[in-house]
Amino acid sequence: MFDIRDKPQQVERAFLVGAYFDRRKNQEATDLLNELKELVGTLGIGIQGSELVFAREHTARHLIGKGKAKELMDQARDLECDCIIFDNELSPAQQRAWESESKLLVIDRHEVILDIFNMRAKTREARLQVELARMEYSLPRLTRMWGHLDRQGGGAGSGGGAGGGGAGAARGEGETQLEVDRRLANRKLDKVKAELEEVKKQRDTMRKERSRVPLPHAAIVGYTNAGKSSLLNKLTNADVLAEDKLFATLDTTTRRLELPDGQAMLVTDTVGFIRNLPHNLVQSFRATLEESVLADFLIHVVDASSSQALEFYQTTTQVLSELGAGDKRVLLALNKIDLIDDTRLMELRRQFPDAVPISVQTGQGMDDLFHRVHDMLIDRVVRLELSIPLHRMDLVALAHEQGKVLSEDYDRGVADIQCVVPKRFESRFTEFLNSKK
């Protein structure tokens, strides 16, 4: 009763509105409205029309001026829309005002993103995180959801001589029900938070299990739909869902990767970022995004085919900074270079001189990316040539288990091996280095 309504099943025809209040931000507002179209399309809602509105100041009731608000409502009705969707975040009071005057469902960018996340959530953790974010969003909007009680009460009261008293009684009943719902909502909110804490403990346990064999760890980050899951699949031969959709990935997936030199590492795919990502979603997904904070370094994937590649890069960098991962070492990968021409590639190289241009689709640049990943880990491994007595086969087993044995020969009655091992194990082999013989 106190959750936000299930729009994807109710809404078929939407009218989109983007308001901005600084003429210098016209292009940014245009880009955000175009992004909203993509977000709404992800929900399968048809877009009948859209309007970019400049307003000199915010207004408390409609966000924009009253006259322009009426004009937009009329436009939406003329187009036979059943919903108005704002790119801006509306306060509960503004949402109620638009709905009561337009007689249409009115939602904002925040609610659209919540609906997409709700549709995409698969694991228990993701579902709990989405539920928490949806409840935190809907709690201040309970009054809007109980508006029908006032209308019903007014109708009942008008039949007798004391119509005003009847209406007052109805409002009182509505307020009582609202208080009940708030208590229920807060109780459920506490329950979800407690369950999330349990999930977080389980994730921490999994991390500790991984750290018992302390392999280096990289997290793949980037704007939504940049190709992060596809890159994880390409690097590790995994089968993670990789769709050309916004927020296709909400759950982290960690896979083991072996580099050409034999060194092993872990790579984690993370949820995509987006401009104006609702703050409570960043908070709700903090447990998931902590993989970025705890990683040894980040692989930041940027969609080179997008005209807004720089803005997407800046958005991701900003969110990472908010999460406390702003000081991490970063390997930047410009993905989808198969979709751009040489002129655009040169422009991107000037903007991102340290980036590795790649195409996950065609495999172009992947060897360069592997080498750069290896360079990020160069200080963590050492290559050794060893002659190990046969009674110390435990060391041969250690080299196989913790590193990679490149060659192995027993013709001389000893184990002559070449291997790459993590530096922390180097001292275990020092006695048997060939240079010592």
Coordinates of N, CA and C in Angstrom, one line a residue, residues 215-420:
L215 N 44.9 -12.7 -4.1 CA 45.2 -12.3 -5.5 C 44.9 -10.8 -5.6
P216 N 45.6 -10.2 -6.6 CA 45.3 -8.8 -6.9 C 43.9 -8.7 -7.4
H217 N 43.2 -7.5 -7.3 CA 41.8 -7.4 -7.6 C 41.6 -6.1 -8.3
A218 N 40.9 -6.2 -9.5 CA 40.5 -5.0 -10.2 C 39.0 -5.0 -10.3
A219 N 38.4 -3.8 -10.2 CA 37.0 -3.6 -10.4 C 36.8 -2.8 -11.7
I220 N 35.8 -3.3 -12.5 CA 35.5 -2.6 -13.8 C 34.4 -1.6 -13.5
V221 N 34.6 -0.3 -13.7 CA 33.6 0.7 -13.5 C 33.4 1.5 -14.7
G222 N 32.3 2.3 -14.7 CA 32.0 3.1 -15.9 C 30.5 3.5 -15.9
Y223 N 30.2 4.4 -16.9 CA 28.8 4.8 -17.1 C 28.0 3.6 -17.6
T224 N 26.7 3.7 -17.3 CA 25.9 2.6 -17.7 C 25.9 2.3 -19.2
N225 N 25.9 1.1 -19.6 CA 25.9 0.7 -21.0 C 27.2 1.0 -21.7
A226 N 28.3 1.1 -21.0 CA 29.6 1.4 -21.6 C 30.3 0.1 -22.1
G227 N 29.8 -1.0 -21.7 CA 30.4 -2.3 -22.1 C 31.2 -3.0 -21.0
K228 N 30.9 -2.8 -19.7 CA 31.6 -3.3 -18.6 C 31.5 -4.9 -18.6
S229 N 30.2 -5.3 -18.6 CA 30.0 -6.8 -18.5 C 30.6 -7.5 -19.7
S230 N 30.5 -6.9 -20.9 CA 31.1 -7.5 -22.1 C 32.6 -7.6 -21.9
L231 N 33.2 -6.6 -21.3 CA 34.6 -6.6 -21.1 C 35.0 -7.7 -20.1
L232 N 34.2 -7.9 -19.1 CA 34.5 -9.0 -18.1 C 34.4 -10.3 -18.8
N233 N 33.4 -10.5 -19.7 CA 33.2 -11.7 -20.4 C 34.4 -12.0 -21.3
K234 N 34.9 -10.9 -22.0 CA 36.0 -11.1 -22.9 C 37.3 -11.4 -22.2
L235 N 37.5 -10.8 -21.0 CA 38.8 -11.0 -20.3 C 38.8 -12.3 -19.6
T236 N 37.7 -12.8 -19.2 CA 37.7 -14.0 -18.3 C 36.9 -15.2 -18.9
N237 N 36.4 -15.0 -20.1 CA 35.6 -16.1 -20.7 C 34.4 -16.4 -19.8
A238 N 33.8 -15.4 -19.2 CA 32.7 -15.6 -18.3 C 31.4 -15.5 -19.2
D239 N 30.3 -15.7 -18.5 CA 29.0 -15.6 -19.2 C 28.0 -14.7 -18.5
V240 N 28.6 -13.5 -18.1 CA 27.8 -12.5 -17.4 C 26.8 -11.9 -18.4
L241 N 25.6 -11.6 -17.9 CA 24.6 -10.9 -18.8 C 25.2 -9.6 -19.3
A242 N 25.2 -9.5 -20.7 CA 25.7 -8.3 -21.3 C 24.7 -7.8 -22.4
E243 N 23.9 -6.9 -22.0 CA 22.8 -6.4 -22.9 C 23.0 -4.9 -23.2
D244 N 22.5 -4.5 -24.4 CA 22.6 -3.1 -24.8 C 21.4 -2.4 -24.1
K245 N 21.4 -2.4 -22.8 CA 20.3 -1.8 -22.1 C 21.0 -1.0 -20.9
L246 N 20.2 0.0 -20.4 CA 20.7 0.8 -19.3 C 20.5 -0.1 -18.0
F247 N 21.5 -0.1 -17.2 CA 21.5 -0.8 -15.9 C 21.2 -2.3 -16.1
A248 N 21.8 -2.9 -17.1 CA 21.6 -4.4 -17.3 C 22.2 -5.1 -16.2
T249 N 23.3 -4.6 -15.5 CA 24.0 -5.2 -14.4 C 23.7 -4.4 -13.1
L250 N 23.1 -5.1 -12.1 CA 22.9 -4.5 -10.8 C 23.7 -5.2 -9.8
D251 N 24.1 -6.4 -10.1 CA 24.8 -7.3 -9.1 C 26.3 -7.4 -9.5
T252 N 27.2 -7.4 -8.5 CA 28.6 -7.6 -8.9 C 28.9 -9.0 -9.2
T253 N 29.7 -9.2 -10.1 CA 30.2 -10.6 -10.5 C 31.7 -10.6 -10.5
T254 N 32.3 -11.5 -9.8 CA 33.8 -11.6 -9.7 C 34.3 -12.9 -10.4
R255 N 35.2 -12.7 -11.3 CA 35.8 -13.8 -12.0 C 37.3 -13.8 -11.9
R256 N 38.0 -15.0 -12.1 CA 39.4 -15.1 -12.0 C 39.9 -14.9 -13.5
L257 N 41.0 -14.1 -13.6 CA 41.7 -13.9 -14.8 C 43.1 -14.3 -14.8
E258 N 43.6 -15.0 -15.8 CA 45.0 -15.3 -15.9 C 45.6 -14.5 -17.0
L259 N 46.7 -13.7 -16.6 CA 47.4 -12.9 -17.6 C 48.4 -13.7 -18.4
P260 N 48.8 -13.2 -19.5 CA 49.8 -13.9 -20.4 C 51.0 -14.4 -19.6
D261 N 51.5 -13.6 -18.6 CA 52.7 -14.0 -17.9 C 52.4 -15.1 -16.8
G262 N 51.2 -15.5 -16.7 CA 50.8 -16.5 -15.7 C 50.3 -16.0 -14.4
Q263 N 50.3 -14.7 -14.2 CA 49.8 -14.2 -13.0 C 48.3 -14.2 -13.0
A264 N 47.7 -14.6 -11.8 CA 46.3 -14.6 -11.7 C 45.8 -13.4 -10.9
M265 N 44.6 -13.0 -11.2 CA 44.0 -11.9 -10.5 C 42.4 -12.1 -10.6
L266 N 41.7 -11.2 -9.8 CA 40.3 -11.2 -9.7 C 39.8 -10.0 -10.4
V267 N 38.7 -10.1 -11.2 CA 38.1 -8.9 -11.8 C 36.6 -8.9 -11.5
T268 N 36.1 -7.7 -11.1 CA 34.7 -7.6 -10.7 C 34.0 -6.6 -11.5
D269 N 32.8 -7.0 -12.0 CA 31.9 -6.1 -12.8 C 31.1 -5.4 -11.7
T270 N 30.8 -4.1 -12.0 CA 30.0 -3.3 -11.0 C 28.8 -2.6 -11.7
V271 N 27.9 -2.1 -10.9 CA 26.7 -1.4 -11.5 C 27.2 -0.2 -12.2
G272 N 26.5 0.2 -13.3 CA 26.8 1.4 -14.1 C 26.4 2.7 -13.4
F273 N 27.1 3.7 -13.7 CA 26.8 5.0 -13.1 C 26.0 5.8 -14.1
I274 N 25.4 6.9 -13.7 CA 24.6 7.8 -14.5 C 24.5 9.2 -13.9
R275 N 24.4 10.2 -14.8 CA 24.3 11.5 -14.3 C 23.0 11.7 -13.4
N276 N 23.1 12.5 -12.4 CA 21.9 12.7 -11.5 C 21.4 11.4 -10.9
L277 N 22.3 10.4 -10.7 CA 21.9 9.2 -10.0 C 21.3 9.6 -8.6
P278 N 20.1 9.2 -8.3 CA 19.5 9.5 -7.0 C 20.5 9.2 -5.8
H279 N 20.7 10.1 -4.9 CA 21.7 9.9 -3.9 C 21.4 8.7 -3.0
N280 N 20.0 8.4 -2.8 CA 19.7 7.3 -1.9 C 20.1 6.0 -2.7
L281 N 20.1 6.0 -4.0 CA 20.5 4.8 -4.7 C 22.0 4.5 -4.5
V282 N 22.8 5.6 -4.6 CA 24.2 5.5 -4.3 C 24.4 4.9 -2.9
Q283 N 23.7 5.4 -1.9 CA 23.8 4.9 -0.6 C 23.3 3.4 -0.5
S284 N 22.2 3.1 -1.2 CA 21.6 1.8 -1.1 C 22.6 0.8 -1.7
F285 N 23.2 1.2 -2.8 CA 24.1 0.2 -3.5 C 25.6 0.3 -3.0
R286 N 25.8 1.0 -1.8 CA 27.1 1.2 -1.3 C 27.8 -0.2 -1.1
A287 N 27.1 -1.2 -0.6 CA 27.7 -2.5 -0.3 C 28.2 -3.1 -1.6
T288 N 27.4 -2.9 -2.7 CA 27.9 -3.4 -4.0 C 29.0 -2.6 -4.6
L289 N 28.9 -1.3 -4.4 CA 30.0 -0.4 -5.0 C 31.3 -0.4 -4.2
E290 N 31.2 -1.0 -3.0 CA 32.4 -1.1 -2.1 C 33.5 -1.9 -2.9
E291 N 33.1 -2.8 -3.8 CA 34.1 -3.5 -4.6 C 35.1 -2.6 -5.2
S292 N 34.6 -1.4 -5.6 CA 35.4 -0.4 -6.3 C 36.4 0.2 -5.3
V293 N 35.9 0.4 -4.0 CA 36.8 1.0 -3.0 C 37.9 0.0 -2.6
L294 N 37.6 -1.3 -2.5 CA 38.5 -2.3 -2.0 C 39.4 -2.9 -3.1
A295 N 39.2 -2.6 -4.3 CA 40.0 -3.1 -5.4 C 41.4 -2.5 -5.4
D296 N 42.4 -3.2 -5.9 CA 43.7 -2.7 -6.0 C 43.8 -1.6 -7.0
F297 N 43.1 -1.8 -8.1 CA 43.0 -0.7 -9.1 C 41.7 -0.9 -9.9
L298 N 41.3 0.2 -10.7 CA 40.1 0.2 -11.4 C 40.3 0.2 -12.9
I299 N 39.4 -0.5 -13.6 CA 39.4 -0.5 -15.1 C 38.2 0.4 -15.4
H300 N 38.4 1.6 -15.8 CA 37.3 2.5 -16.1 C 37.0 2.5 -17.6
V301 N 35.8 2.0 -17.9 CA 35.4 1.8 -19.3 C 34.6 3.0 -19.8
V302 N 35.0 3.6 -20.9 CA 34.3 4.8 -21.4 C 33.8 4.4 -22.8
D303 N 32.5 4.7 -23.1 CA 31.9 4.4 -24.5 C 32.5 5.5 -25.4
A304 N 33.5 5.1 -26.3 CA 34.1 6.0 -27.2 C 33.1 6.5 -28.3
S305 N 32.0 5.7 -28.5 CA 31.1 6.0 -29.6 C 30.1 7.1 -29.2
S306 N 30.1 7.4 -27.9 CA 29.1 8.4 -27.4 C 29.7 9.8 -27.6
S307 N 28.9 10.8 -28.0 CA 29.4 12.2 -28.1 C 29.6 12.8 -26.8
Q308 N 29.1 12.1 -25.7 CA 29.2 12.7 -24.4 C 30.2 11.9 -23.5
A309 N 31.2 11.3 -24.2 CA 32.2 10.4 -23.5 C 32.8 11.2 -22.4
L310 N 33.2 12.4 -22.6 CA 33.9 13.2 -21.5 C 33.0 13.4 -20.3
E311 N 31.7 13.7 -20.6 CA 30.8 14.0 -19.5 C 30.5 12.7 -18.7
F312 N 30.4 11.5 -19.4 CA 30.2 10.2 -18.8 C 31.4 9.9 -17.9
Y313 N 32.6 10.2 -18.4 CA 33.8 9.9 -17.7 C 33.8 10.7 -16.4
Q314 N 33.5 12.0 -16.5 CA 33.5 12.9 -15.3 C 32.4 12.5 -14.3
T315 N 31.2 12.0 -14.8 CA 30.2 11.5 -13.8 C 30.7 10.3 -13.0
T316 N 31.3 9.4 -13.7 CA 31.8 8.2 -13.0 C 32.9 8.5 -12.0
T317 N 33.8 9.4 -12.4 CA 34.9 9.9 -11.6 C 34.3 10.5 -10.3
Q318 N 33.3 11.4 -10.5 CA 32.7 12.1 -9.4 C 32.0 11.1 -8.4
V319 N 31.3 10.1 -8.9 CA 30.6 9.1 -8.0 C 31.7 8.3 -7.3
L320 N 32.7 7.9 -8.0 CA 33.8 7.2 -7.3 C 34.5 8.0 -6.2
S321 N 34.6 9.2 -6.4 CA 35.1 10.1 -5.4 C 34.2 10.1 -4.2
E322 N 32.9 10.2 -4.4 CA 31.9 10.2 -3.3 C 32.0 8.9 -2.5
L323 N 32.3 7.8 -3.2 CA 32.4 6.5 -2.5 C 33.7 6.3 -1.8
G324 N 34.7 7.2 -2.0 CA 36.0 7.1 -1.3 C 37.0 6.3 -2.2
A325 N 36.7 6.2 -3.5 CA 37.6 5.5 -4.4 C 38.3 6.4 -5.3
G326 N 38.3 7.7 -5.0 CA 38.8 8.7 -5.9 C 40.3 8.7 -6.1
D327 N 41.0 8.1 -5.1 CA 42.5 8.0 -5.2 C 43.0 6.7 -5.7
K328 N 42.1 5.9 -6.2 CA 42.6 4.6 -6.8 C 43.3 4.7 -8.1
R329 N 44.3 3.8 -8.3 CA 44.9 3.8 -9.6 C 43.9 3.4 -10.7
V330 N 43.9 4.0 -11.8 CA 42.9 3.7 -12.8 C 43.5 3.4 -14.2
L331 N 43.0 2.4 -14.8 CA 43.4 2.0 -16.2 C 42.2 2.4 -17.0
L332 N 42.3 3.4 -17.9 CA 41.2 3.8 -18.7 C 41.1 3.1 -20.0
A333 N 39.9 2.6 -20.3 CA 39.7 1.8 -21.6 C 38.6 2.5 -22.4
L334 N 39.0 3.0 -23.6 CA 38.0 3.6 -24.5 C 37.4 2.5 -25.4
N335 N 36.2 2.0 -25.0 CA 35.5 0.9 -25.7 C 34.7 1.4 -26.9
K336 N 34.4 0.4 -27.8 CA 33.6 0.6 -29.0 C 34.2 1.5 -30.0
I337 N 35.6 1.4 -30.2 CA 36.3 2.2 -31.2 C 36.0 1.7 -32.6
D338 N 35.4 0.5 -32.7 CA 35.0 0.1 -34.0 C 33.8 0.9 -34.6
L339 N 33.2 1.7 -33.7 CA 32.0 2.5 -34.1 C 32.4 3.9 -34.4
I340 N 33.6 4.3 -34.4 CA 34.0 5.7 -34.6 C 35.1 5.8 -35.7
D341 N 35.3 7.0 -36.3 CA 36.3 7.1 -37.3 C 37.6 7.6 -36.7
D342 N 38.6 7.7 -37.5 CA 40.0 8.1 -37.1 C 40.0 9.5 -36.5
T343 N 39.2 10.4 -37.0 CA 39.2 11.8 -36.5 C 38.7 11.8 -35.1
R344 N 37.6 11.1 -34.8 CA 37.1 11.0 -33.5 C 38.0 10.3 -32.5
L345 N 38.7 9.3 -33.0 CA 39.7 8.6 -32.2 C 40.8 9.5 -31.8
M346 N 41.3 10.3 -32.7 CA 42.4 11.2 -32.4 C 42.0 12.3 -31.4
E347 N 40.7 12.7 -31.5 CA 40.2 13.7 -30.5 C 40.1 13.1 -29.1
L348 N 39.7 11.8 -29.1 CA 39.6 11.1 -27.8 C 41.0 10.9 -27.2
R349 N 42.0 10.6 -28.0 CA 43.3 10.4 -27.6 C 43.9 11.7 -27.0
R350 N 43.5 12.8 -27.5 CA 44.0 14.1 -27.0 C 43.3 14.3 -25.6
Q351 N 42.0 14.0 -25.5 CA 41.3 14.1 -24.2 C 41.8 13.1 -23.1
F352 N 42.1 11.9 -23.6 CA 42.5 10.8 -22.7 C 43.8 10.2 -23.1
P353 N 44.9 10.9 -22.9 CA 46.2 10.5 -23.5 C 46.7 9.1 -23.0
D354 N 46.2 8.8 -21.8 CA 46.7 7.5 -21.1 C 45.8 6.3 -21.4
A355 N 44.7 6.6 -22.1 CA 43.7 5.5 -22.3 C 44.1 4.5 -23.3
V356 N 43.6 3.3 -23.2 CA 43.8 2.2 -24.1 C 42.5 2.1 -25.0
P357 N 42.6 2.4 -26.3 CA 41.5 2.2 -27.2 C 41.2 0.7 -27.5
I358 N 40.0 0.3 -27.3 CA 39.7 -1.1 -27.5 C 38.3 -1.3 -28.1
S359 N 38.0 -2.5 -28.6 CA 36.7 -2.8 -29.0 C 36.5 -4.3 -28.5
V360 N 35.6 -4.4 -27.5 CA 35.3 -5.7 -27.0 C 34.6 -6.6 -28.0
Q361 N 33.9 -5.9 -28.9 CA 33.2 -6.6 -30.0 C 34.1 -7.3 -31.0
T362 N 35.1 -6.5 -31.4 CA 36.0 -7.1 -32.5 C 37.3 -7.6 -31.9
G363 N 37.6 -7.3 -30.6 CA 38.9 -7.8 -30.0 C 40.0 -6.8 -30.3
Q364 N 39.8 -5.7 -31.0 CA 40.8 -4.7 -31.3 C 41.3 -4.1 -30.0
G365 N 42.6 -4.0 -29.8 CA 43.2 -3.4 -28.7 C 43.3 -4.2 -27.4
M366 N 42.7 -5.5 -27.4 CA 42.6 -6.3 -26.2 C 44.0 -6.7 -25.7
D367 N 44.9 -7.0 -26.7 CA 46.3 -7.3 -26.3 C 47.0 -6.2 -25.5
D368 N 46.8 -5.0 -26.0 CA 47.3 -3.8 -25.4 C 46.7 -3.7 -23.9
L369 N 45.4 -3.9 -23.8 CA 44.8 -3.8 -22.5 C 45.4 -4.9 -21.5
F370 N 45.6 -6.1 -22.0 CA 46.2 -7.1 -21.2 C 47.6 -6.7 -20.7
H371 N 48.4 -6.1 -21.6 CA 49.7 -5.6 -21.2 C 49.7 -4.5 -20.2
R372 N 48.7 -3.6 -20.3 CA 48.5 -2.5 -19.4 C 48.1 -3.1 -18.0
V373 N 47.2 -4.1 -18.0 CA 46.8 -4.7 -16.8 C 48.0 -5.3 -16.1
H374 N 48.9 -6.0 -16.9 CA 50.1 -6.6 -16.4 C 51.0 -5.5 -15.8
D375 N 51.1 -4.3 -16.4 CA 51.9 -3.2 -15.9 C 51.4 -2.7 -14.6
M376 N 50.1 -2.8 -14.4 CA 49.5 -2.3 -13.1 C 49.9 -3.2 -12.0
L377 N 50.3 -4.5 -12.3 CA 50.6 -5.5 -11.3 C 52.1 -5.8 -11.3
I378 N 52.9 -5.1 -12.0 CA 54.3 -5.5 -12.2 C 55.1 -5.5 -10.9
D379 N 54.7 -4.7 -9.9 CA 55.4 -4.7 -8.7 C 55.0 -5.8 -7.7
R380 N 54.0 -6.6 -8.1 CA 53.5 -7.7 -7.2 C 54.0 -9.1 -7.5
V381 N 54.7 -9.2 -8.7 CA 55.2 -10.6 -9.0 C 56.7 -10.5 -9.4
V382 N 57.3 -11.7 -9.4 CA 58.7 -11.8 -9.7 C 58.9 -13.1 -10.5
R383 N 59.8 -13.0 -11.5 CA 60.0 -14.2 -12.4 C 61.3 -14.8 -11.9
L384 N 61.3 -16.2 -11.6 CA 62.4 -16.9 -11.0 C 62.8 -18.1 -11.9
E385 N 64.1 -18.4 -11.9 CA 64.7 -19.6 -12.4 C 65.3 -20.4 -11.3
L386 N 64.7 -21.6 -11.0 CA 65.0 -22.3 -9.8 C 65.5 -23.7 -10.1
S387 N 66.4 -24.2 -9.3 CA 66.7 -25.7 -9.3 C 66.4 -26.2 -7.9
I388 N 65.3 -26.9 -7.8 CA 64.8 -27.4 -6.5 C 65.0 -28.8 -6.3
P389 N 65.7 -29.3 -5.2 CA 65.9 -30.7 -4.9 C 64.5 -31.4 -4.8
L390 N 64.6 -32.7 -5.2 CA 63.3 -33.4 -5.3 C 62.6 -33.6 -3.9
H391 N 63.4 -33.5 -2.9 CA 62.8 -33.7 -1.6 C 62.1 -32.4 -1.1
R392 N 62.2 -31.4 -2.0 CA 61.4 -30.1 -1.7 C 60.3 -29.9 -2.7
M393 N 59.7 -30.9 -3.1 CA 58.6 -30.8 -4.0 C 57.4 -30.0 -3.5
D394 N 57.4 -29.7 -2.2 CA 56.4 -28.8 -1.7 C 56.5 -27.4 -2.3
L395 N 57.8 -27.0 -2.6 CA 58.0 -25.7 -3.2 C 57.6 -25.7 -4.7
V396 N 57.8 -26.8 -5.4 CA 57.2 -26.9 -6.7 C 55.7 -26.8 -6.7
A397 N 55.1 -27.4 -5.8 CA 53.6 -27.4 -5.6 C 53.2 -25.9 -5.3
L398 N 54.0 -25.2 -4.5 CA 53.7 -23.9 -4.1 C 53.7 -23.0 -5.4
A399 N 54.8 -23.2 -6.2 CA 54.9 -22.4 -7.4 C 53.7 -22.6 -8.3
H400 N 53.2 -23.9 -8.4 CA 52.0 -24.2 -9.2 C 50.8 -23.5 -8.7
E401 N 50.7 -23.6 -7.3 CA 49.4 -23.1 -6.7 C 49.3 -21.6 -6.6
Q402 N 50.4 -20.9 -6.3 CA 50.4 -19.5 -6.1 C 50.8 -18.6 -7.3
G403 N 51.5 -19.3 -8.3 CA 52.0 -18.6 -9.5 C 51.7 -19.4 -10.7
K404 N 52.6 -19.2 -11.7 CA 52.5 -20.0 -12.9 C 53.9 -20.6 -13.2
V405 N 53.9 -21.9 -13.4 CA 55.2 -22.5 -13.9 C 55.3 -22.5 -15.4
L406 N 56.3 -21.8 -15.9 CA 56.4 -21.6 -17.3 C 57.1 -22.8 -18.0
S407 N 58.1 -23.4 -17.3 CA 58.8 -24.6 -17.8 C 59.2 -25.4 -16.6
E408 N 59.4 -26.7 -16.9 CA 59.6 -27.7 -15.8 C 60.5 -28.8 -16.4
D409 N 61.6 -29.1 -15.8 CA 62.5 -30.2 -16.3 C 63.2 -30.9 -15.2
Y410 N 63.1 -32.3 -15.2 CA 63.7 -33.1 -14.1 C 64.8 -34.0 -14.6
D411 N 65.4 -33.7 -15.8 CA 66.5 -34.5 -16.4 C 67.7 -34.6 -15.5
R412 N 68.0 -33.5 -14.8 CA 69.3 -33.5 -14.0 C 69.1 -34.1 -12.6
G413 N 67.9 -34.6 -12.3 CA 67.7 -35.2 -11.0 C 67.2 -34.1 -10.0
V414 N 67.0 -32.9 -10.5 CA 66.4 -31.9 -9.7 C 65.2 -31.3 -10.5
A415 N 64.5 -30.4 -9.9 CA 63.4 -29.7 -10.6 C 63.9 -28.4 -11.0
D416 N 64.3 -28.3 -12.3 CA 64.6 -27.0 -12.9 C 63.4 -26.4 -13.5
I417 N 63.0 -25.3 -12.8 CA 61.7 -24.7 -13.3 C 61.9 -23.2 -13.5
Q418 N 61.2 -22.6 -14.4 CA 61.0 -21.2 -14.5 C 59.6 -20.9 -14.2
C419 N 59.4 -19.9 -13.3 CA 58.0 -19.6 -12.8 C 57.9 -18.1 -12.5
V420 N 56.6 -17.7 -12.4 CA 56.2 -16.4 -12.0 C 55.4 -16.5 -10.7

